[in-house]
Amino acid sequence: MRVLHTSDWHLGRAFHRVSMLGAQSDFVGHLVTTVREHAVDAVVVSGDVYDRAVPPLAAVELFDDALHRLAALGVPTVMISGNHDSARRLGVGAGLIDRAGIHLRTEPSAAGTPVVLADPHGDVAFYGLPYLEPALVKDEFAVDRVGHEAVLGAAMDRVRADLAGRPPGTRSVVLAHAFVTGGQASDSERDITVGGVAAVPAGVFDGVDYVALGHLHGCQTITERVRYSGSPLAYSFSEAGHRKSMWLVDLDAEGSVTAERLDCPVPRPLARLRGALDDLLADPALARHKDAWVEATLTDPVRPADPMARLTERFPHTLSLVFDPERAPDDPEVSYARRLAGRSDQQIAQDFVAHVRGAGPDEQEAAVLGEAFDAVRADDAVREVAR
């Protein structure tokens, strides 16, 4: 069976205030063409179909167009909700849409109920695990510890139990939206950290033939059977080095996997430039970035006059301007943002406690801080669904 694996469409998202709707429409057209030209048997979309719980009308219309075009091809499509989606909204009408071959899996309780498709070698069971917010699904999965590994492990136990009751030789594909250990993040993914631990080991998914992951925006291989497709478009300058693509996955009769990357259309290249303003304006080697979306980081010790206007004369599509004067690491003027880079919310809070009273929190106090952050995250998730 030939499966096309994609994820993280983020319909409705802008790139530094530039609408991406046209590029997203081009991607949908490219997806449909790819399905037809490569004789794809099934499409899987591993979450974050939309960029937010209440998407703009234009994004909903594009999603509707994508569903109609995929259904017209007669190729089954399996989709799950991600942490950006409202699972309830995305899942509206799932029962009816199911009849058209579009299978929306947004309910955690249905983790062990697959979409079963057949090829000449037998059945392939597709299990959809929507994004599982631990604080909201802990009761459904009856876990003792609230965390991503616990709830995903419990969901996978249901998958393996169902698979064990199916005819021998049944192959399996799992769709999941999660941060798996070994994956490389970028700046455009929403943090899903709970209690300071977001990543789950790839071993959670043992026992299935292929795991189609979503959430991280870079295409990457965790193992030969566990892969991220990444987003089809860049949504932050941290993705300037990404090659945006989809996985074309072939499952043979025994469940062995071969995978090929298929490139997605690039609306405009990205360029991250760094240096003094005069150098950026004069360097002939930078001429190749004239048509790129540009992020310029200026290292001038004193902020120059009219930097954006001057930059856009040479680089008309400059979207982001950052000031980062070059200073010694112990210079008191080193930016607060730089000191916080790469630190979690809980680490920042613990540093604050240490700064205020001279000693960091003890184990019990750190646990209370973690519980507070978890409670806020869970409340935010509930509010977003209820909007």
CSV table of C-alpha atoms in Angstrom, one decimal:
chain,number,residue,atom,x,y,z
A,1,MET,CA,0.0,0.0,0.0
A,2,ARG,CA,1.3,3.4,-0.9
A,3,VAL,CA,0.7,6.1,1.7
A,4,LEU,CA,1.3,9.9,1.4
A,5,HIS,CA,2.2,11.3,4.8
A,6,THR,CA,1.8,15.0,5.4
A,7,SER,CA,1.0,17.2,8.4
A,8,ASP,CA,0.9,20.7,9.9
A,9,TRP,CA,-0.9,22.6,7.2
A,10,HIS,CA,-1.7,25.4,9.6
A,11,LEU,CA,-4.4,26.7,7.2
A,12,GLY,CA,-5.1,30.4,8.0
A,13,ARG,CA,-1.6,31.2,9.3
A,14,ALA,CA,0.4,34.2,8.1
A,15,PHE,CA,4.1,34.6,7.8
A,16,HIS,CA,5.2,37.8,9.6
A,17,ARG,CA,1.8,39.4,8.6
A,18,VAL,CA,2.1,38.1,5.0
A,19,SER,CA,-0.9,36.0,4.1
A,20,MET,CA,0.0,32.4,3.2
A,21,LEU,CA,-3.4,31.5,1.9
A,22,GLY,CA,-2.3,31.6,-1.7
A,23,ALA,CA,0.7,29.4,-1.0
A,24,GLN,CA,-1.5,27.0,1.1
A,25,SER,CA,-3.9,26.8,-1.9
A,26,ASP,CA,-1.0,26.0,-4.2
A,27,PHE,CA,0.1,23.2,-1.7
A,28,VAL,CA,-3.4,21.7,-1.8
A,29,GLY,CA,-3.3,21.6,-5.6
A,30,HIS,CA,0.2,20.1,-5.4
A,31,LEU,CA,-1.0,17.4,-2.9
A,32,VAL,CA,-3.9,16.4,-5.2
A,33,THR,CA,-1.6,16.2,-8.2
A,34,THR,CA,0.9,14.1,-6.2
A,35,VAL,CA,-1.8,11.7,-5.2
A,36,ARG,CA,-2.9,11.2,-8.8
A,37,GLU,CA,0.5,11.1,-10.4
A,38,HIS,CA,2.1,8.7,-7.8
A,39,ALA,CA,-0.9,6.4,-7.6
A,40,VAL,CA,-1.3,6.9,-3.9
A,41,ASP,CA,-3.6,4.5,-2.1
A,42,ALA,CA,-4.2,6.6,1.1
A,43,VAL,CA,-3.4,10.1,2.4
A,44,VAL,CA,-2.6,10.7,6.1
A,45,VAL,CA,-2.6,14.2,7.7
A,46,SER,CA,-1.1,14.1,11.2
A,47,GLY,CA,-2.7,17.1,12.8
A,48,ASP,CA,-2.6,20.9,12.9
A,49,VAL,CA,-4.8,21.2,9.9
A,50,TYR,CA,-5.7,24.7,11.0
A,51,ASP,CA,-3.6,27.2,12.7
A,52,ARG,CA,-6.0,28.0,15.5
A,53,ALA,CA,-9.1,26.6,17.2
A,54,VAL,CA,-11.4,29.2,15.4
A,55,PRO,CA,-10.0,29.5,11.9
A,56,PRO,CA,-10.9,32.3,9.5
A,57,LEU,CA,-13.5,31.7,6.9
A,58,ALA,CA,-11.0,31.6,4.1
A,59,ALA,CA,-9.1,28.8,5.8
A,60,VAL,CA,-12.3,26.8,6.3
A,61,GLU,CA,-13.2,27.2,2.6
A,62,LEU,CA,-9.7,26.0,1.6
A,63,PHE,CA,-10.1,23.0,3.9
A,64,ASP,CA,-13.5,22.3,2.4
A,65,ASP,CA,-12.0,22.5,-1.1
A,66,ALA,CA,-9.2,20.1,-0.2
A,67,LEU,CA,-11.7,17.5,1.2
A,68,HIS,CA,-13.8,17.7,-2.0
A,69,ARG,CA,-10.8,17.3,-4.3
A,70,LEU,CA,-9.4,14.4,-2.3
A,71,ALA,CA,-12.8,12.7,-2.2
A,72,ALA,CA,-13.2,13.2,-5.9
A,73,LEU,CA,-10.0,11.2,-6.5
A,74,GLY,CA,-11.5,8.3,-4.6
A,75,VAL,CA,-8.4,8.0,-2.4
A,76,PRO,CA,-9.1,7.5,1.3
A,77,THR,CA,-7.8,10.2,3.6
A,78,VAL,CA,-7.2,9.9,7.4
A,79,MET,CA,-6.8,13.0,9.4
A,80,ILE,CA,-6.2,13.7,13.1
A,81,SER,CA,-6.5,16.9,15.1
A,82,GLY,CA,-3.3,18.6,16.4
A,83,ASN,CA,-2.7,20.9,19.3
A,84,HIS,CA,-3.6,24.0,17.2
A,85,ASP,CA,-6.9,22.5,16.1
A,86,SER,CA,-10.2,22.5,18.0
A,87,ALA,CA,-10.8,18.7,18.0
A,88,ARG,CA,-14.6,19.2,18.3
A,89,ARG,CA,-14.8,21.7,15.5
A,90,LEU,CA,-12.6,19.7,13.2
A,91,GLY,CA,-14.6,16.6,14.0
A,92,VAL,CA,-18.0,18.0,13.2
A,93,GLY,CA,-19.8,15.9,10.6
A,94,ALA,CA,-17.1,13.2,10.8
A,95,GLY,CA,-19.7,10.4,10.6
A,96,LEU,CA,-21.1,11.7,7.4
A,97,ILE,CA,-17.8,12.7,5.9
A,98,ASP,CA,-16.5,9.2,6.6
A,99,ARG,CA,-18.8,7.9,3.9
A,100,ALA,CA,-16.9,10.0,1.3
A,101,GLY,CA,-13.7,8.3,2.3
A,102,ILE,CA,-12.4,11.2,4.5
A,103,HIS,CA,-11.8,9.8,7.9
A,104,LEU,CA,-11.5,12.5,10.7
A,105,ARG,CA,-10.1,11.1,14.0
A,106,THR,CA,-10.4,13.7,16.7
A,107,GLU,CA,-11.8,11.7,19.7
A,108,PRO,CA,-9.2,10.2,22.1
A,109,SER,CA,-11.7,7.5,23.1
A,110,ALA,CA,-11.5,6.1,19.5
A,111,ALA,CA,-7.7,5.6,19.6
A,112,GLY,CA,-8.1,1.8,19.3
A,113,THR,CA,-10.7,1.9,16.5
A,114,PRO,CA,-8.9,2.0,13.2
A,115,VAL,CA,-9.8,2.9,9.7
A,116,VAL,CA,-9.3,-0.4,7.8
A,117,LEU,CA,-8.2,-0.3,4.2
A,118,ALA,CA,-7.3,-3.2,2.0
A,119,ASP,CA,-4.8,-3.9,-0.8
A,120,PRO,CA,-4.0,-7.1,-2.7
A,121,HIS,CA,-2.0,-8.3,0.3
A,122,GLY,CA,-4.7,-7.9,2.9
A,123,ASP,CA,-5.8,-5.3,5.4
A,124,VAL,CA,-4.0,-2.2,6.7
A,125,ALA,CA,-5.3,-0.7,9.9
A,126,PHE,CA,-4.9,3.1,10.3
A,127,TYR,CA,-5.1,4.3,13.9
A,128,GLY,CA,-5.6,8.0,14.5
A,129,LEU,CA,-4.3,9.4,17.8
A,130,PRO,CA,-5.3,13.0,18.0
A,131,TYR,CA,-3.2,15.4,20.1
A,132,LEU,CA,-3.6,14.2,23.6
A,133,GLU,CA,-3.4,17.0,26.2
A,134,PRO,CA,-2.5,15.0,29.3
A,135,ALA,CA,-4.5,17.0,31.8
A,136,LEU,CA,-7.6,16.6,29.7
A,137,VAL,CA,-7.4,12.9,28.8
A,138,LYS,CA,-5.9,11.4,31.9
A,139,ASP,CA,-9.3,10.1,33.1
A,140,GLU,CA,-10.1,8.6,29.6
A,141,PHE,CA,-6.9,6.6,29.7
A,142,ALA,CA,-6.9,6.0,33.5
A,143,VAL,CA,-3.2,6.9,33.9
A,144,ASP,CA,-1.6,7.4,37.3
A,145,ARG,CA,0.9,10.1,36.1
A,146,VAL,CA,-0.1,13.1,34.1
A,147,GLY,CA,2.3,13.4,31.2
A,148,HIS,CA,2.6,12.9,27.4
A,149,GLU,CA,4.4,9.5,27.7
A,150,ALA,CA,1.8,8.1,30.0
A,151,VAL,CA,-1.3,9.1,27.9
A,152,LEU,CA,0.4,8.1,24.6
A,153,GLY,CA,1.5,4.8,26.1
A,154,ALA,CA,-2.0,4.1,27.2
A,155,ALA,CA,-3.4,5.0,23.8
A,156,MET,CA,-0.9,2.7,22.1
A,157,ASP,CA,-1.8,-0.1,24.5
A,158,ARG,CA,-5.3,0.2,22.9
A,159,VAL,CA,-3.8,0.1,19.5
A,160,ARG,CA,-1.8,-3.0,20.2
A,161,ALA,CA,-4.7,-4.7,21.8
A,162,ASP,CA,-7.0,-4.1,18.8
A,163,LEU,CA,-4.2,-5.1,16.4
A,164,ALA,CA,-3.7,-8.4,18.3
A,165,GLY,CA,-7.3,-9.4,17.7
A,166,ARG,CA,-7.1,-8.9,13.9
A,167,PRO,CA,-6.1,-11.5,11.3
A,168,PRO,CA,-2.4,-12.4,11.2
A,169,GLY,CA,-0.6,-10.3,8.7
A,170,THR,CA,-2.7,-7.2,9.2
A,171,ARG,CA,-0.4,-4.2,8.7
A,172,SER,CA,-0.7,-1.0,10.7
A,173,VAL,CA,-0.1,2.7,10.5
A,174,VAL,CA,-0.4,5.1,13.4
A,175,LEU,CA,-1.0,8.8,13.1
A,176,ALA,CA,0.1,10.8,16.1
A,177,HIS,CA,0.7,14.5,17.0
A,178,ALA,CA,3.5,14.6,19.5
A,179,PHE,CA,7.1,15.6,20.3
A,180,VAL,CA,9.2,12.5,20.0
A,181,THR,CA,12.6,12.2,21.5
A,182,GLY,CA,15.3,12.9,18.9
A,183,GLY,CA,13.1,15.4,16.9
A,184,GLN,CA,14.5,18.8,16.1
A,185,ALA,CA,12.1,21.7,16.9
A,186,SER,CA,11.8,25.1,15.3
A,187,ASP,CA,10.4,28.5,16.4
A,188,SER,CA,7.0,28.1,14.9
A,189,GLU,CA,5.6,25.1,16.9
A,190,ARG,CA,3.5,25.9,19.9
A,191,ASP,CA,5.1,24.5,23.1
A,192,ILE,CA,3.4,21.4,24.4
A,193,THR,CA,5.6,21.0,27.5
A,194,VAL,CA,3.8,19.7,30.5
A,195,GLY,CA,5.7,19.5,33.8
A,196,GLY,CA,8.9,20.3,32.0
A,197,VAL,CA,8.8,17.1,29.9
A,198,ALA,CA,7.3,17.2,26.5
A,199,ALA,CA,9.2,14.5,24.6
A,200,VAL,CA,8.2,10.9,24.5
A,201,PRO,CA,10.5,8.0,23.4
A,202,ALA,CA,10.0,6.5,20.0
A,203,GLY,CA,9.6,3.1,21.8
A,204,VAL,CA,6.1,4.2,22.8
A,205,PHE,CA,5.1,3.3,19.3
A,206,ASP,CA,6.6,-0.2,19.2
A,207,GLY,CA,4.5,-2.9,17.5
A,208,VAL,CA,3.2,-1.1,14.4
A,209,ASP,CA,4.6,-0.9,10.9
A,210,TYR,CA,4.7,2.9,10.4
A,211,VAL,CA,4.2,6.0,12.6
A,212,ALA,CA,3.2,9.2,10.7
A,213,LEU,CA,4.0,12.0,13.1
A,214,GLY,CA,2.9,15.6,13.2
A,215,HIS,CA,3.8,18.6,15.3
A,216,LEU,CA,7.5,19.4,14.5
A,217,HIS,CA,7.8,21.4,11.3
A,218,GLY,CA,11.0,19.9,10.0
A,219,CYS,CA,10.9,16.7,7.9
A,220,GLN,CA,12.9,14.1,9.8
A,221,THR,CA,13.4,10.4,10.4
A,222,ILE,CA,13.4,9.3,14.0
A,223,THR,CA,13.6,5.7,13.0
A,224,GLU,CA,12.9,4.0,9.6
A,225,ARG,CA,9.4,3.4,10.9
A,226,VAL,CA,8.8,6.6,12.8
A,227,ARG,CA,8.9,9.9,10.8
A,228,TYR,CA,7.8,13.5,10.8
A,229,SER,CA,6.7,14.9,7.4
A,230,GLY,CA,7.1,18.4,8.7
A,231,SER,CA,5.0,21.4,7.6
A,232,PRO,CA,4.6,21.9,3.8
A,233,LEU,CA,5.5,25.6,4.1
A,234,ALA,CA,7.9,27.5,6.3
A,235,TYR,CA,6.2,29.4,9.1
A,236,SER,CA,9.3,30.9,10.8
A,237,PHE,CA,12.7,32.1,9.8
A,238,SER,CA,14.1,29.2,11.9
A,239,GLU,CA,13.0,27.0,9.0
A,240,ALA,CA,15.2,28.8,6.5
A,241,GLY,CA,17.3,25.6,6.1
A,242,HIS,CA,14.4,23.2,5.8
A,243,ARG,CA,13.5,21.3,2.7
A,244,LYS,CA,9.7,21.2,2.8
A,245,SER,CA,8.4,17.9,1.6
A,246,MET,CA,6.0,14.9,2.2
A,247,TRP,CA,6.8,11.3,2.7
A,248,LEU,CA,5.7,8.8,0.0
A,249,VAL,CA,5.7,5.5,2.0
A,250,ASP,CA,5.3,2.0,0.6
A,251,LEU,CA,4.2,-0.8,2.8
A,252,ASP,CA,5.0,-4.2,1.3
A,253,ALA,CA,3.1,-7.5,2.0
A,254,GLU,CA,5.1,-8.1,5.2
A,255,GLY,CA,4.9,-4.5,6.5
A,256,SER,CA,8.4,-3.4,5.5
A,257,VAL,CA,8.7,0.3,4.9
A,258,THR,CA,10.4,2.2,2.1
A,259,ALA,CA,10.0,6.0,2.0
A,260,GLU,CA,10.8,8.8,-0.5
A,261,ARG,CA,10.7,12.5,0.1
A,262,LEU,CA,8.6,14.5,-2.3
A,263,ASP,CA,9.3,18.3,-2.4
A,264,CYS,CA,6.5,20.9,-1.8
A,265,PRO,CA,6.3,24.1,-3.8
A,266,VAL,CA,8.2,27.0,-2.3
A,267,PRO,CA,6.4,30.4,-2.6
A,268,ARG,CA,9.6,32.4,-1.8
A,269,PRO,CA,13.0,31.4,-0.3
A,270,LEU,CA,14.0,32.5,3.2
A,271,ALA,CA,17.2,34.3,4.1
A,272,ARG,CA,18.6,35.1,7.5
A,273,LEU,CA,21.2,37.9,7.2
A,274,ARG,CA,23.5,39.1,10.0
A,275,GLY,CA,26.0,41.9,10.2
A,276,ALA,CA,26.4,45.7,10.3
A,277,LEU,CA,23.8,47.5,8.1
A,278,ASP,CA,26.4,49.0,5.8
A,279,ASP,CA,28.0,45.6,5.2
A,280,LEU,CA,24.6,44.0,4.4
A,281,LEU,CA,23.8,46.8,1.9
A,282,ALA,CA,27.2,46.6,0.2
A,283,ASP,CA,28.1,42.9,0.1
A,284,PRO,CA,27.8,41.7,-3.5
A,285,ALA,CA,27.5,38.1,-2.3
A,286,LEU,CA,24.0,38.9,-0.8
A,287,ALA,CA,22.5,39.9,-4.2
A,288,ARG,CA,21.1,36.4,-4.5
A,289,HIS,CA,18.7,37.2,-1.7
A,290,LYS,CA,16.9,40.0,-3.5
A,291,ASP,CA,13.7,38.0,-4.0
A,292,ALA,CA,13.8,36.2,-0.7
A,293,TRP,CA,11.8,36.9,2.5
A,294,VAL,CA,14.6,38.3,4.7
A,295,GLU,CA,15.2,38.4,8.4
A,296,ALA,CA,18.1,40.9,9.0
A,297,THR,CA,19.9,40.9,12.4
A,298,LEU,CA,21.9,44.1,12.7
A,299,THR,CA,25.1,44.0,14.8
A,300,ASP,CA,25.9,47.7,14.7
A,301,PRO,CA,26.9,48.9,18.2
A,302,VAL,CA,24.6,51.9,17.8
A,303,ARG,CA,21.2,51.5,16.1
A,304,PRO,CA,21.5,53.1,12.6
A,305,ALA,CA,19.0,55.5,11.2
A,306,ASP,CA,16.1,54.3,9.1
A,307,PRO,CA,17.4,50.7,8.9
A,308,MET,CA,14.2,49.1,7.6
A,309,ALA,CA,13.8,51.6,4.8
A,310,ARG,CA,17.4,51.2,3.7
A,311,LEU,CA,17.2,47.4,3.8
A,312,THR,CA,14.0,47.2,1.7
A,313,GLU,CA,15.7,49.3,-1.0
A,314,ARG,CA,18.1,46.3,-1.6
A,315,PHE,CA,15.9,43.5,-0.2
A,316,PRO,CA,12.3,44.5,-1.0
A,317,HIS,CA,10.8,41.5,0.9
A,318,THR,CA,12.5,42.2,4.3
A,319,LEU,CA,10.0,41.1,6.9
A,320,SER,CA,11.9,41.0,10.2
A,321,LEU,CA,14.5,43.3,11.7
A,322,VAL,CA,16.4,42.3,14.8
A,323,PHE,CA,18.9,44.3,16.7
A,324,ASP,CA,21.7,42.4,18.4
A,325,PRO,CA,24.8,44.6,19.0
A,326,GLU,CA,27.9,42.6,19.3
A,327,ARG,CA,29.0,42.8,23.0
A,328,ALA,CA,31.1,40.8,25.4
A,329,PRO,CA,29.2,38.0,27.1
A,330,ASP,CA,29.6,39.7,30.5
A,331,ASP,CA,28.4,43.1,29.2
A,332,PRO,CA,25.4,44.1,31.3
A,333,GLU,CA,23.6,45.3,28.2
A,334,VAL,CA,23.4,41.8,26.8
A,335,SER,CA,19.7,41.3,26.0
A,336,TYR,CA,17.3,39.7,28.4
A,337,ALA,CA,15.9,37.7,25.5
A,338,ARG,CA,19.3,36.2,24.8
A,339,ARG,CA,19.7,35.2,28.5
A,340,LEU,CA,16.3,33.4,28.4
A,341,ALA,CA,16.8,31.7,25.0
A,342,GLY,CA,16.3,27.9,25.2
A,343,ARG,CA,14.9,27.9,28.8
A,344,SER,CA,11.5,26.6,29.7
A,345,ASP,CA,8.8,28.5,31.5
A,346,GLN,CA,9.5,26.5,34.7
A,347,GLN,CA,13.2,27.0,34.5
A,348,ILE,CA,12.7,30.8,34.2
A,349,ALA,CA,10.3,30.7,37.2
A,350,GLN,CA,12.8,28.8,39.2
A,351,ASP,CA,15.6,31.2,38.3
A,352,PHE,CA,13.4,34.0,39.5
A,353,VAL,CA,12.8,32.4,42.8
A,354,ALA,CA,16.6,31.9,43.2
A,355,HIS,CA,17.2,35.6,42.3
A,356,VAL,CA,14.6,36.9,44.8
A,357,ARG,CA,15.5,34.8,47.8
A,358,GLY,CA,19.1,33.7,47.1
A,359,ALA,CA,18.3,30.0,46.7
A,360,GLY,CA,16.3,28.0,44.2
A,361,PRO,CA,13.1,26.1,45.0
A,362,ASP,CA,13.4,22.7,46.7
A,363,GLU,CA,12.0,19.5,45.2
A,364,GLN,CA,8.5,20.1,46.7
A,365,GLU,CA,8.4,23.7,45.6
A,366,ALA,CA,9.5,22.8,42.1
A,367,ALA,CA,6.7,20.3,42.0
A,368,VAL,CA,4.2,23.0,43.0
A,369,LEU,CA,5.5,25.2,40.2
A,370,GLY,CA,5.1,22.4,37.7
A,371,GLU,CA,1.5,21.7,38.8
A,372,ALA,CA,0.7,25.4,38.5
A,373,PHE,CA,2.1,25.5,34.9
A,374,ASP,CA,0.1,22.3,34.0
A,375,ALA,CA,-3.1,23.8,35.4
A,376,VAL,CA,-2.7,27.0,33.4
A,377,ARG,CA,-2.0,24.9,30.2
A,378,ALA,CA,-5.0,22.7,30.8
A,379,ASP,CA,-7.2,25.8,31.5
A,380,ASP,CA,-6.0,27.4,28.2
A,381,ALA,CA,-6.8,24.2,26.3
A,382,VAL,CA,-10.3,24.1,27.7
A,383,ARG,CA,-11.0,27.8,27.0
A,384,GLU,CA,-9.7,27.4,23.4
A,385,VAL,CA,-12.0,24.4,22.8
A,386,ALA,CA,-15.0,26.3,24.3
A,387,ARG,CA,-14.5,29.5,22.2
